[in-house]
Amino acid sequence: RVALSDVGERIFLPRLMEYLHQHAPYVDVEALSPTPEMMNEGLASGQIDLAIGYFGSLAKQLRQKKLFRERFVYMLRSQHPALQAPITREVLRELQHVVGGPEVMQYLAAVEKVLHGPQVKARVALRVHSQLCIGPIVAASDLVGLVPSNLAALVADHMPLQLVEPPVRFPSFDVTMNWHDRFHKDPA
């Protein structure tokens, strides 16, 4: 069992399944949506073998390996009027934002804190549960979305979207692989 967010499933599962197909064809995978309670208890009990993503602070008995540092980028539809000039902090105030992700994800609160903070004061016109739906919403509207850069790159390959670096600083985060210490020597 692997605990992953919706974005984690989209980014990691295709590569993981291809790897397993070639190197461990009899391994079966069940993806679970993580909650903080499930993470600590599930990894400790062995009900979850591996957790991949951003989970904030977890129990001290867990081992962790940083996979990469993630940052947020803006997605806009390719013909969005805001793309006619550089996107500045002042322009952000006029744009309607869509943000997404489960409420338990700590980065969602951090993103909204910046958007509502004194530097930006932007309007969040839409909140959605899954970051996976932000691309199609943005592609069909004048809303703009802030999403992790890896997801943005995947989505922009399949939709008429433009990716733009934010003119203000949003928090970045480490995507990690986590497992319990007592299973560290387990070959599986």
Short mmCIF file of N, CA and C in Angstrom, two decimals:
data_model
loop_
_atom_site.label_atom_id
_atom_site.label_comp_id
_atom_site.label_asym_id
_atom_site.label_seq_id
_atom_site.Cartn_x
_atom_site.Cartn_y
_atom_site.Cartn_z
N ARG A 1 0.84 -1.18 0.00
CA ARG A 1 0.00 0.00 0.00
C ARG A 1 0.88 1.24 0.00
N VAL A 2 0.48 2.20 -0.82
CA VAL A 2 1.21 3.44 -0.96
C VAL A 2 0.25 4.59 -0.72
N ALA A 3 0.60 5.50 0.16
CA ALA A 3 -0.20 6.68 0.42
C ALA A 3 0.28 7.82 -0.47
N LEU A 4 -0.64 8.36 -1.28
CA LEU A 4 -0.32 9.43 -2.22
C LEU A 4 -1.50 10.40 -2.31
N SER A 5 -1.20 11.66 -2.55
CA SER A 5 -2.27 12.61 -2.86
C SER A 5 -2.74 12.36 -4.29
N ASP A 6 -3.77 13.07 -4.71
CA ASP A 6 -4.23 12.95 -6.10
C ASP A 6 -3.12 13.34 -7.07
N VAL A 7 -2.38 14.39 -6.74
CA VAL A 7 -1.27 14.81 -7.60
C VAL A 7 -0.17 13.75 -7.59
N GLY A 8 0.10 13.19 -6.42
CA GLY A 8 1.10 12.13 -6.33
C GLY A 8 0.74 10.93 -7.18
N GLU A 9 -0.55 10.57 -7.17
CA GLU A 9 -0.98 9.46 -8.02
C GLU A 9 -0.72 9.76 -9.48
N ARG A 10 -1.03 10.98 -9.90
CA ARG A 10 -0.86 11.35 -11.30
C ARG A 10 0.61 11.40 -11.70
N ILE A 11 1.47 11.87 -10.81
CA ILE A 11 2.87 12.03 -11.16
C ILE A 11 3.67 10.74 -10.97
N PHE A 12 3.46 10.05 -9.85
CA PHE A 12 4.33 8.92 -9.50
C PHE A 12 3.82 7.55 -9.95
N LEU A 13 2.52 7.31 -9.93
CA LEU A 13 2.04 5.95 -10.22
C LEU A 13 2.39 5.45 -11.62
N PRO A 14 2.30 6.26 -12.67
CA PRO A 14 2.70 5.72 -13.98
C PRO A 14 4.15 5.22 -13.99
N ARG A 15 5.06 6.00 -13.39
CA ARG A 15 6.47 5.60 -13.37
C ARG A 15 6.71 4.40 -12.45
N LEU A 16 6.03 4.40 -11.30
CA LEU A 16 6.18 3.29 -10.36
C LEU A 16 5.68 1.99 -10.99
N MET A 17 4.54 2.03 -11.64
CA MET A 17 3.99 0.81 -12.23
C MET A 17 4.86 0.29 -13.36
N GLU A 18 5.44 1.20 -14.14
CA GLU A 18 6.35 0.78 -15.20
C GLU A 18 7.59 0.12 -14.61
N TYR A 19 8.13 0.70 -13.55
CA TYR A 19 9.30 0.13 -12.89
C TYR A 19 8.96 -1.26 -12.33
N LEU A 20 7.84 -1.36 -11.65
CA LEU A 20 7.45 -2.65 -11.07
C LEU A 20 7.18 -3.69 -12.15
N HIS A 21 6.61 -3.27 -13.25
CA HIS A 21 6.35 -4.19 -14.35
C HIS A 21 7.66 -4.84 -14.83
N GLN A 22 8.73 -4.07 -14.86
CA GLN A 22 10.00 -4.59 -15.34
C GLN A 22 10.82 -5.30 -14.27
N HIS A 23 10.76 -4.84 -13.02
CA HIS A 23 11.66 -5.35 -11.98
C HIS A 23 10.98 -6.20 -10.91
N ALA A 24 9.70 -6.06 -10.75
CA ALA A 24 8.97 -6.82 -9.72
C ALA A 24 7.54 -7.04 -10.19
N PRO A 25 7.36 -7.86 -11.24
CA PRO A 25 6.05 -7.97 -11.88
C PRO A 25 4.95 -8.57 -11.00
N TYR A 26 5.28 -9.17 -9.88
CA TYR A 26 4.24 -9.77 -9.04
C TYR A 26 3.88 -8.90 -7.84
N VAL A 27 4.40 -7.68 -7.79
CA VAL A 27 4.05 -6.75 -6.72
C VAL A 27 2.77 -6.02 -7.12
N ASP A 28 1.80 -6.03 -6.22
CA ASP A 28 0.55 -5.31 -6.42
C ASP A 28 0.58 -4.03 -5.60
N VAL A 29 -0.05 -2.99 -6.10
CA VAL A 29 -0.05 -1.69 -5.43
C VAL A 29 -1.48 -1.26 -5.19
N GLU A 30 -1.74 -0.75 -3.99
CA GLU A 30 -3.01 -0.12 -3.67
C GLU A 30 -2.69 1.30 -3.21
N ALA A 31 -3.23 2.29 -3.91
CA ALA A 31 -2.99 3.68 -3.56
C ALA A 31 -4.07 4.15 -2.59
N LEU A 32 -3.64 4.84 -1.54
CA LEU A 32 -4.55 5.35 -0.52
C LEU A 32 -4.42 6.86 -0.43
N SER A 33 -5.53 7.54 -0.14
CA SER A 33 -5.48 8.98 0.11
C SER A 33 -5.05 9.20 1.55
N PRO A 34 -3.99 9.95 1.77
CA PRO A 34 -3.44 10.08 3.11
C PRO A 34 -4.18 11.09 3.98
N THR A 35 -4.25 10.79 5.26
CA THR A 35 -4.61 11.75 6.29
C THR A 35 -3.48 11.72 7.31
N PRO A 36 -3.27 12.79 8.07
CA PRO A 36 -2.17 12.78 9.04
C PRO A 36 -2.26 11.62 10.03
N GLU A 37 -3.46 11.32 10.50
CA GLU A 37 -3.62 10.21 11.44
C GLU A 37 -3.26 8.88 10.80
N MET A 38 -3.75 8.67 9.59
CA MET A 38 -3.49 7.42 8.89
C MET A 38 -2.00 7.26 8.59
N MET A 39 -1.33 8.36 8.30
CA MET A 39 0.07 8.28 7.94
C MET A 39 0.90 7.68 9.07
N ASN A 40 0.82 8.26 10.25
CA ASN A 40 1.64 7.77 11.37
C ASN A 40 1.24 6.36 11.77
N GLU A 41 -0.06 6.11 11.94
CA GLU A 41 -0.53 4.79 12.37
C GLU A 41 -0.33 3.74 11.29
N GLY A 42 -0.66 4.08 10.05
CA GLY A 42 -0.55 3.12 8.96
C GLY A 42 0.88 2.71 8.67
N LEU A 43 1.80 3.67 8.69
CA LEU A 43 3.20 3.34 8.47
C LEU A 43 3.77 2.53 9.63
N ALA A 44 3.36 2.86 10.87
CA ALA A 44 3.86 2.14 12.04
C ALA A 44 3.37 0.70 12.07
N SER A 45 2.12 0.48 11.66
CA SER A 45 1.55 -0.86 11.73
C SER A 45 1.91 -1.72 10.53
N GLY A 46 2.41 -1.11 9.47
CA GLY A 46 2.71 -1.86 8.25
C GLY A 46 1.54 -1.91 7.29
N GLN A 47 0.42 -1.26 7.63
CA GLN A 47 -0.72 -1.20 6.70
C GLN A 47 -0.39 -0.35 5.49
N ILE A 48 0.51 0.61 5.67
CA ILE A 48 1.02 1.42 4.57
C ILE A 48 2.51 1.17 4.50
N ASP A 49 2.98 0.78 3.35
CA ASP A 49 4.40 0.50 3.18
C ASP A 49 5.21 1.75 2.90
N LEU A 50 4.61 2.69 2.19
CA LEU A 50 5.36 3.84 1.71
C LEU A 50 4.41 5.01 1.55
N ALA A 51 4.87 6.19 1.89
CA ALA A 51 4.11 7.41 1.67
C ALA A 51 4.99 8.36 0.86
N ILE A 52 4.43 8.88 -0.22
CA ILE A 52 5.18 9.78 -1.09
C ILE A 52 4.39 11.07 -1.23
N GLY A 53 5.04 12.19 -0.98
CA GLY A 53 4.39 13.49 -1.13
C GLY A 53 4.90 14.47 -0.11
N TYR A 54 4.08 15.49 0.16
CA TYR A 54 4.39 16.46 1.20
C TYR A 54 3.41 16.22 2.34
N PHE A 55 3.94 15.87 3.48
CA PHE A 55 3.09 15.54 4.62
C PHE A 55 3.40 16.37 5.86
N GLY A 56 4.27 17.35 5.76
CA GLY A 56 4.63 18.12 6.94
C GLY A 56 5.45 17.26 7.88
N SER A 57 5.27 17.48 9.18
CA SER A 57 6.04 16.70 10.15
C SER A 57 5.30 15.42 10.50
N LEU A 58 6.03 14.33 10.49
CA LEU A 58 5.50 13.02 10.83
C LEU A 58 6.23 12.49 12.06
N ALA A 59 5.84 11.32 12.52
CA ALA A 59 6.43 10.73 13.72
C ALA A 59 7.94 10.54 13.56
N LYS A 60 8.65 10.57 14.68
CA LYS A 60 10.12 10.45 14.66
C LYS A 60 10.58 9.06 14.23
N GLN A 61 9.73 8.05 14.34
CA GLN A 61 10.12 6.69 13.97
C GLN A 61 10.10 6.48 12.46
N LEU A 62 9.75 7.50 11.71
CA LEU A 62 9.67 7.35 10.26
C LEU A 62 10.97 7.81 9.61
N ARG A 63 11.36 7.08 8.61
CA ARG A 63 12.51 7.46 7.80
C ARG A 63 11.97 8.27 6.64
N GLN A 64 12.83 9.16 6.14
CA GLN A 64 12.39 10.06 5.09
C GLN A 64 13.53 10.28 4.11
N LYS A 65 13.19 10.31 2.83
CA LYS A 65 14.16 10.64 1.79
C LYS A 65 13.55 11.74 0.93
N LYS A 66 14.26 12.84 0.83
CA LYS A 66 13.80 13.94 -0.01
C LYS A 66 13.96 13.54 -1.48
N LEU A 67 12.88 13.67 -2.24
CA LEU A 67 12.93 13.37 -3.66
C LEU A 67 13.23 14.63 -4.48
N PHE A 68 12.54 15.73 -4.17
CA PHE A 68 12.80 16.99 -4.85
C PHE A 68 12.08 18.13 -4.14
N ARG A 69 12.47 19.34 -4.46
CA ARG A 69 11.83 20.54 -3.93
C ARG A 69 10.82 21.02 -4.96
N GLU A 70 9.62 21.27 -4.53
CA GLU A 70 8.54 21.68 -5.43
C GLU A 70 8.19 23.15 -5.20
N ARG A 71 7.76 23.81 -6.26
CA ARG A 71 7.34 25.21 -6.18
C ARG A 71 6.03 25.38 -6.93
N PHE A 72 5.37 26.50 -6.68
CA PHE A 72 4.10 26.78 -7.34
C PHE A 72 4.32 27.67 -8.56
N VAL A 73 3.51 27.43 -9.60
CA VAL A 73 3.48 28.27 -10.79
C VAL A 73 2.03 28.58 -11.11
N TYR A 74 1.84 29.63 -11.86
CA TYR A 74 0.50 29.98 -12.32
C TYR A 74 0.18 29.29 -13.63
N MET A 75 -1.07 28.86 -13.76
CA MET A 75 -1.60 28.38 -15.03
C MET A 75 -2.68 29.36 -15.48
N LEU A 76 -2.62 29.77 -16.73
CA LEU A 76 -3.62 30.62 -17.34
C LEU A 76 -3.97 30.01 -18.69
N ARG A 77 -5.17 30.25 -19.16
CA ARG A 77 -5.49 29.76 -20.50
C ARG A 77 -4.62 30.52 -21.49
N SER A 78 -4.29 29.90 -22.60
CA SER A 78 -3.32 30.47 -23.55
C SER A 78 -3.72 31.85 -24.06
N GLN A 79 -5.00 32.13 -24.19
CA GLN A 79 -5.46 33.41 -24.71
C GLN A 79 -5.95 34.35 -23.61
N HIS A 80 -5.50 34.13 -22.39
CA HIS A 80 -5.95 34.95 -21.26
C HIS A 80 -5.51 36.41 -21.47
N PRO A 81 -6.42 37.38 -21.24
CA PRO A 81 -6.05 38.79 -21.41
C PRO A 81 -4.87 39.24 -20.55
N ALA A 82 -4.66 38.64 -19.41
CA ALA A 82 -3.57 39.05 -18.52
C ALA A 82 -2.20 38.74 -19.10
N LEU A 83 -2.14 37.89 -20.12
CA LEU A 83 -0.85 37.53 -20.72
C LEU A 83 -0.33 38.58 -21.70
N GLN A 84 -1.09 39.63 -21.93
CA GLN A 84 -0.66 40.66 -22.87
C GLN A 84 0.44 41.56 -22.29
N ALA A 85 0.62 41.52 -20.98
CA ALA A 85 1.67 42.30 -20.32
C ALA A 85 2.25 41.42 -19.22
N PRO A 86 3.39 41.79 -18.66
CA PRO A 86 3.94 41.00 -17.54
C PRO A 86 2.94 40.95 -16.38
N ILE A 87 2.88 39.79 -15.74
CA ILE A 87 1.98 39.65 -14.59
C ILE A 87 2.73 40.17 -13.36
N THR A 88 2.21 41.22 -12.82
CA THR A 88 2.79 41.86 -11.64
C THR A 88 1.88 41.60 -10.42
N ARG A 89 2.35 42.02 -9.28
CA ARG A 89 1.56 41.91 -8.05
C ARG A 89 0.22 42.65 -8.21
N GLU A 90 0.26 43.80 -8.85
CA GLU A 90 -0.95 44.58 -9.05
C GLU A 90 -1.93 43.84 -9.95
N VAL A 91 -1.41 43.18 -10.98
CA VAL A 91 -2.27 42.39 -11.88
C VAL A 91 -2.91 41.23 -11.11
N LEU A 92 -2.13 40.59 -10.22
CA LEU A 92 -2.68 39.48 -9.44
C LEU A 92 -3.91 39.88 -8.66
N ARG A 93 -3.92 41.11 -8.14
CA ARG A 93 -5.07 41.59 -7.35
C ARG A 93 -6.35 41.61 -8.17
N GLU A 94 -6.21 41.77 -9.46
CA GLU A 94 -7.39 41.86 -10.33
C GLU A 94 -7.86 40.50 -10.85
N LEU A 95 -7.00 39.49 -10.74
CA LEU A 95 -7.33 38.17 -11.28
C LEU A 95 -8.13 37.35 -10.28
N GLN A 96 -9.02 36.53 -10.80
CA GLN A 96 -9.78 35.62 -9.96
C GLN A 96 -9.05 34.27 -9.93
N HIS A 97 -8.77 33.81 -8.72
CA HIS A 97 -7.97 32.60 -8.53
C HIS A 97 -8.84 31.38 -8.24
N VAL A 98 -8.31 30.23 -8.65
CA VAL A 98 -8.84 28.94 -8.22
C VAL A 98 -7.70 28.24 -7.48
N VAL A 99 -8.00 27.74 -6.30
CA VAL A 99 -7.02 26.98 -5.53
C VAL A 99 -7.62 25.63 -5.21
N GLY A 100 -6.77 24.64 -4.99
CA GLY A 100 -7.30 23.32 -4.75
C GLY A 100 -6.41 22.43 -3.95
N GLY A 101 -7.04 21.39 -3.45
CA GLY A 101 -6.37 20.38 -2.66
C GLY A 101 -7.18 20.08 -1.42
N PRO A 102 -7.01 18.90 -0.85
CA PRO A 102 -7.71 18.57 0.38
C PRO A 102 -7.34 19.55 1.49
N GLU A 103 -8.29 19.87 2.34
CA GLU A 103 -8.04 20.83 3.42
C GLU A 103 -6.93 20.40 4.36
N VAL A 104 -6.67 19.09 4.46
CA VAL A 104 -5.61 18.61 5.35
C VAL A 104 -4.22 18.93 4.82
N MET A 105 -4.10 19.31 3.57
CA MET A 105 -2.79 19.60 3.00
C MET A 105 -2.34 20.98 3.46
N GLN A 106 -1.21 21.02 4.15
CA GLN A 106 -0.72 22.25 4.77
C GLN A 106 -0.36 23.33 3.76
N TYR A 107 0.06 22.97 2.57
CA TYR A 107 0.47 23.98 1.60
C TYR A 107 -0.70 24.80 1.11
N LEU A 108 -1.92 24.25 1.15
CA LEU A 108 -3.10 25.00 0.71
C LEU A 108 -3.30 26.23 1.58
N ALA A 109 -3.18 26.08 2.89
CA ALA A 109 -3.31 27.22 3.80
C ALA A 109 -2.19 28.23 3.56
N ALA A 110 -0.99 27.75 3.27
CA ALA A 110 0.14 28.66 3.02
C ALA A 110 -0.08 29.47 1.75
N VAL A 111 -0.61 28.84 0.71
CA VAL A 111 -0.89 29.54 -0.54
C VAL A 111 -1.96 30.60 -0.32
N GLU A 112 -3.03 30.23 0.37
CA GLU A 112 -4.10 31.20 0.60
C GLU A 112 -3.64 32.35 1.49
N LYS A 113 -2.74 32.07 2.41
CA LYS A 113 -2.20 33.12 3.28
C LYS A 113 -1.49 34.18 2.45
N VAL A 114 -0.71 33.76 1.45
CA VAL A 114 -0.02 34.71 0.57
C VAL A 114 -1.04 35.46 -0.28
N LEU A 115 -2.00 34.74 -0.86
CA LEU A 115 -3.00 35.39 -1.72
C LEU A 115 -3.81 36.44 -0.97
N HIS A 116 -4.17 36.15 0.27
CA HIS A 116 -4.98 37.08 1.07
C HIS A 116 -4.14 38.08 1.84
N GLY A 117 -2.82 37.91 1.84
CA GLY A 117 -1.93 38.76 2.62
C GLY A 117 -1.83 40.17 2.06
N PRO A 118 -1.17 41.05 2.79
CA PRO A 118 -1.09 42.46 2.41
C PRO A 118 -0.35 42.72 1.10
N GLN A 119 0.56 41.83 0.70
CA GLN A 119 1.30 42.04 -0.55
C GLN A 119 0.44 41.80 -1.79
N VAL A 120 -0.51 40.86 -1.69
CA VAL A 120 -1.27 40.48 -2.89
C VAL A 120 -2.74 40.91 -2.80
N LYS A 121 -3.45 40.48 -1.79
CA LYS A 121 -4.88 40.78 -1.62
C LYS A 121 -5.69 40.33 -2.83
N ALA A 122 -5.48 39.09 -3.25
CA ALA A 122 -6.17 38.55 -4.43
C ALA A 122 -7.46 37.85 -4.02
N ARG A 123 -8.34 37.75 -4.96
CA ARG A 123 -9.62 37.07 -4.74
C ARG A 123 -9.50 35.60 -5.10
N VAL A 124 -9.92 34.74 -4.17
CA VAL A 124 -10.05 33.32 -4.48
C VAL A 124 -11.52 33.10 -4.82
N ALA A 125 -11.80 32.98 -6.11
CA ALA A 125 -13.18 32.85 -6.58
C ALA A 125 -13.68 31.42 -6.50
N LEU A 126 -12.76 30.45 -6.47
CA LEU A 126 -13.16 29.04 -6.48
C LEU A 126 -12.15 28.22 -5.69
N ARG A 127 -12.68 27.36 -4.82
CA ARG A 127 -11.88 26.37 -4.10
C ARG A 127 -12.39 25.00 -4.52
N VAL A 128 -11.46 24.12 -4.87
CA VAL A 128 -11.83 22.76 -5.28
C VAL A 128 -11.06 21.76 -4.45
N HIS A 129 -11.57 20.54 -4.37
CA HIS A 129 -10.96 19.51 -3.54
C HIS A 129 -9.71 18.91 -4.17
N SER A 130 -9.66 18.88 -5.48
CA SER A 130 -8.55 18.22 -6.17
C SER A 130 -7.81 19.20 -7.08
N GLN A 131 -6.50 19.18 -7.00
CA GLN A 131 -5.70 20.02 -7.89
C GLN A 131 -5.78 19.54 -9.34
N LEU A 132 -6.20 18.30 -9.54
CA LEU A 132 -6.26 17.75 -10.89
C LEU A 132 -7.31 18.44 -11.76
N CYS A 133 -8.31 19.06 -11.15
CA CYS A 133 -9.35 19.71 -11.96
C CYS A 133 -9.03 21.17 -12.25
N ILE A 134 -7.97 21.72 -11.67
CA ILE A 134 -7.67 23.14 -11.88
C ILE A 134 -7.31 23.41 -13.34
N GLY A 135 -6.53 22.56 -13.98
CA GLY A 135 -6.15 22.77 -15.39
C GLY A 135 -7.35 22.92 -16.31
N PRO A 136 -8.29 21.95 -16.30
CA PRO A 136 -9.46 22.11 -17.17
C PRO A 136 -10.31 23.34 -16.85
N ILE A 137 -10.41 23.70 -15.57
CA ILE A 137 -11.18 24.89 -15.19
C ILE A 137 -10.51 26.14 -15.75
N VAL A 138 -9.20 26.24 -15.58
CA VAL A 138 -8.46 27.40 -16.06
C VAL A 138 -8.50 27.47 -17.58
N ALA A 139 -8.36 26.35 -18.26
CA ALA A 139 -8.36 26.32 -19.72
C ALA A 139 -9.68 26.80 -20.31
N ALA A 140 -10.77 26.69 -19.55
CA ALA A 140 -12.09 27.06 -20.05
C ALA A 140 -12.64 28.35 -19.44
N SER A 141 -11.78 29.14 -18.79
CA SER A 141 -12.28 30.34 -18.11
C SER A 141 -11.18 31.40 -18.01
N ASP A 142 -11.51 32.51 -17.37
CA ASP A 142 -10.51 33.53 -17.09
C ASP A 142 -9.97 33.41 -15.67
N LEU A 143 -10.28 32.32 -14.98
CA LEU A 143 -9.68 32.06 -13.68
C LEU A 143 -8.21 31.72 -13.89
N VAL A 144 -7.40 31.97 -12.86
CA VAL A 144 -5.99 31.56 -12.89
C VAL A 144 -5.77 30.60 -11.73
N GLY A 145 -4.88 29.65 -11.91
CA GLY A 145 -4.65 28.65 -10.87
C GLY A 145 -3.19 28.57 -10.48
N LEU A 146 -2.97 28.37 -9.19
CA LEU A 146 -1.63 28.11 -8.66
C LEU A 146 -1.53 26.63 -8.39
N VAL A 147 -0.57 25.97 -9.01
CA VAL A 147 -0.40 24.53 -8.83
C VAL A 147 1.09 24.20 -8.75
N PRO A 148 1.42 23.04 -8.19
CA PRO A 148 2.83 22.63 -8.18
C PRO A 148 3.37 22.52 -9.61
N SER A 149 4.62 22.89 -9.79
CA SER A 149 5.21 22.99 -11.12
C SER A 149 5.20 21.68 -11.89
N ASN A 150 5.41 20.55 -11.22
CA ASN A 150 5.41 19.26 -11.92
C ASN A 150 4.04 18.92 -12.48
N LEU A 151 3.00 19.18 -11.71
CA LEU A 151 1.65 18.96 -12.20
C LEU A 151 1.35 19.92 -13.35
N ALA A 152 1.72 21.18 -13.19
CA ALA A 152 1.47 22.17 -14.24
C ALA A 152 2.10 21.75 -15.56
N ALA A 153 3.33 21.25 -15.51
CA ALA A 153 4.02 20.82 -16.74
C ALA A 153 3.29 19.66 -17.40
N LEU A 154 2.81 18.71 -16.61
CA LEU A 154 2.06 17.57 -17.17
C LEU A 154 0.76 18.03 -17.82
N VAL A 155 0.03 18.88 -17.12
CA VAL A 155 -1.28 19.33 -17.61
C VAL A 155 -1.12 20.22 -18.84
N ALA A 156 -0.14 21.11 -18.81
CA ALA A 156 0.05 22.04 -19.92
C ALA A 156 0.42 21.34 -21.22
N ASP A 157 0.93 20.13 -21.15
CA ASP A 157 1.23 19.36 -22.36
C ASP A 157 -0.03 18.90 -23.08
N HIS A 158 -1.17 18.91 -22.39
CA HIS A 158 -2.41 18.36 -22.96
C HIS A 158 -3.53 19.38 -23.10
N MET A 159 -3.29 20.62 -22.70
CA MET A 159 -4.33 21.65 -22.74
C MET A 159 -3.72 22.97 -23.19
N PRO A 160 -4.58 23.87 -23.69
CA PRO A 160 -4.08 25.18 -24.12
C PRO A 160 -3.85 26.10 -22.91
N LEU A 161 -2.74 25.86 -22.22
CA LEU A 161 -2.41 26.60 -21.01
C LEU A 161 -1.04 27.24 -21.12
N GLN A 162 -0.87 28.36 -20.45
CA GLN A 162 0.41 29.04 -20.35
C GLN A 162 0.83 28.98 -18.89
N LEU A 163 2.10 28.65 -18.64
CA LEU A 163 2.64 28.62 -17.29
C LEU A 163 3.45 29.89 -17.05
N VAL A 164 3.24 30.49 -15.86
CA VAL A 164 3.89 31.76 -15.53
C VAL A 164 4.43 31.68 -14.11
N GLU A 165 5.67 32.13 -13.95
CA GLU A 165 6.25 32.21 -12.61
C GLU A 165 5.53 33.31 -11.83
N PRO A 166 5.22 33.07 -10.57
CA PRO A 166 4.53 34.10 -9.77
C PRO A 166 5.42 35.33 -9.55
N PRO A 167 4.81 36.51 -9.56
CA PRO A 167 5.59 37.72 -9.28
C PRO A 167 5.82 37.95 -7.78
N VAL A 168 5.21 37.12 -6.95
CA VAL A 168 5.43 37.16 -5.50
C VAL A 168 5.90 35.78 -5.06
N ARG A 169 6.46 35.74 -3.87
CA ARG A 169 7.01 34.47 -3.38
C ARG A 169 5.94 33.64 -2.68
N PHE A 170 5.75 32.43 -3.17
CA PHE A 170 4.89 31.44 -2.51
C PHE A 170 5.80 30.39 -1.88
N PRO A 171 5.35 29.78 -0.79
CA PRO A 171 6.21 28.78 -0.14
C PRO A 171 6.44 27.58 -1.05
N SER A 172 7.65 27.08 -1.04
CA SER A 172 7.94 25.82 -1.73
C SER A 172 7.91 24.72 -0.68
N PHE A 173 7.99 23.48 -1.13
CA PHE A 173 7.92 22.37 -0.19
C PHE A 173 8.68 21.18 -0.72
N ASP A 174 9.13 20.32 0.21
CA ASP A 174 9.85 19.11 -0.16
C ASP A 174 8.89 17.95 -0.37
N VAL A 175 9.05 17.27 -1.49
CA VAL A 175 8.32 16.03 -1.73
C VAL A 175 9.25 14.92 -1.25
N THR A 176 8.73 14.10 -0.34
CA THR A 176 9.55 13.07 0.29
C THR A 176 8.93 11.69 0.17
N MET A 177 9.76 10.70 0.37
CA MET A 177 9.35 9.31 0.47
C MET A 177 9.53 8.94 1.95
N ASN A 178 8.49 8.35 2.56
CA ASN A 178 8.49 8.07 4.00
C ASN A 178 8.14 6.61 4.24
N TRP A 179 8.83 5.99 5.22
CA TRP A 179 8.54 4.62 5.63
C TRP A 179 8.92 4.48 7.10
N HIS A 180 8.41 3.45 7.73
CA HIS A 180 8.68 3.27 9.16
C HIS A 180 10.04 2.63 9.37
N ASP A 181 10.71 3.04 10.44
CA ASP A 181 12.05 2.57 10.74
C ASP A 181 12.11 1.05 10.90
N ARG A 182 11.09 0.45 11.48
CA ARG A 182 11.19 -1.01 11.70
C ARG A 182 11.09 -1.82 10.42
N PHE A 183 10.69 -1.19 9.32
CA PHE A 183 10.65 -1.89 8.03
C PHE A 183 11.81 -1.47 7.13
N HIS A 184 12.75 -0.72 7.68
CA HIS A 184 13.84 -0.19 6.88
C HIS A 184 14.70 -1.30 6.25
N LYS A 185 14.93 -2.37 6.94
CA LYS A 185 15.77 -3.47 6.42
C LYS A 185 14.97 -4.50 5.63
N ASP A 186 13.66 -4.33 5.56
CA ASP A 186 12.79 -5.27 4.85
C ASP A 186 13.07 -5.13 3.33
N PRO A 187 13.44 -6.20 2.65
CA PRO A 187 13.77 -6.11 1.21
C PRO A 187 12.61 -5.58 0.37
N ALA A 188 11.38 -5.86 0.75
CA ALA A 188 10.24 -5.36 -0.04
C ALA A 188 10.19 -3.86 -0.01
#
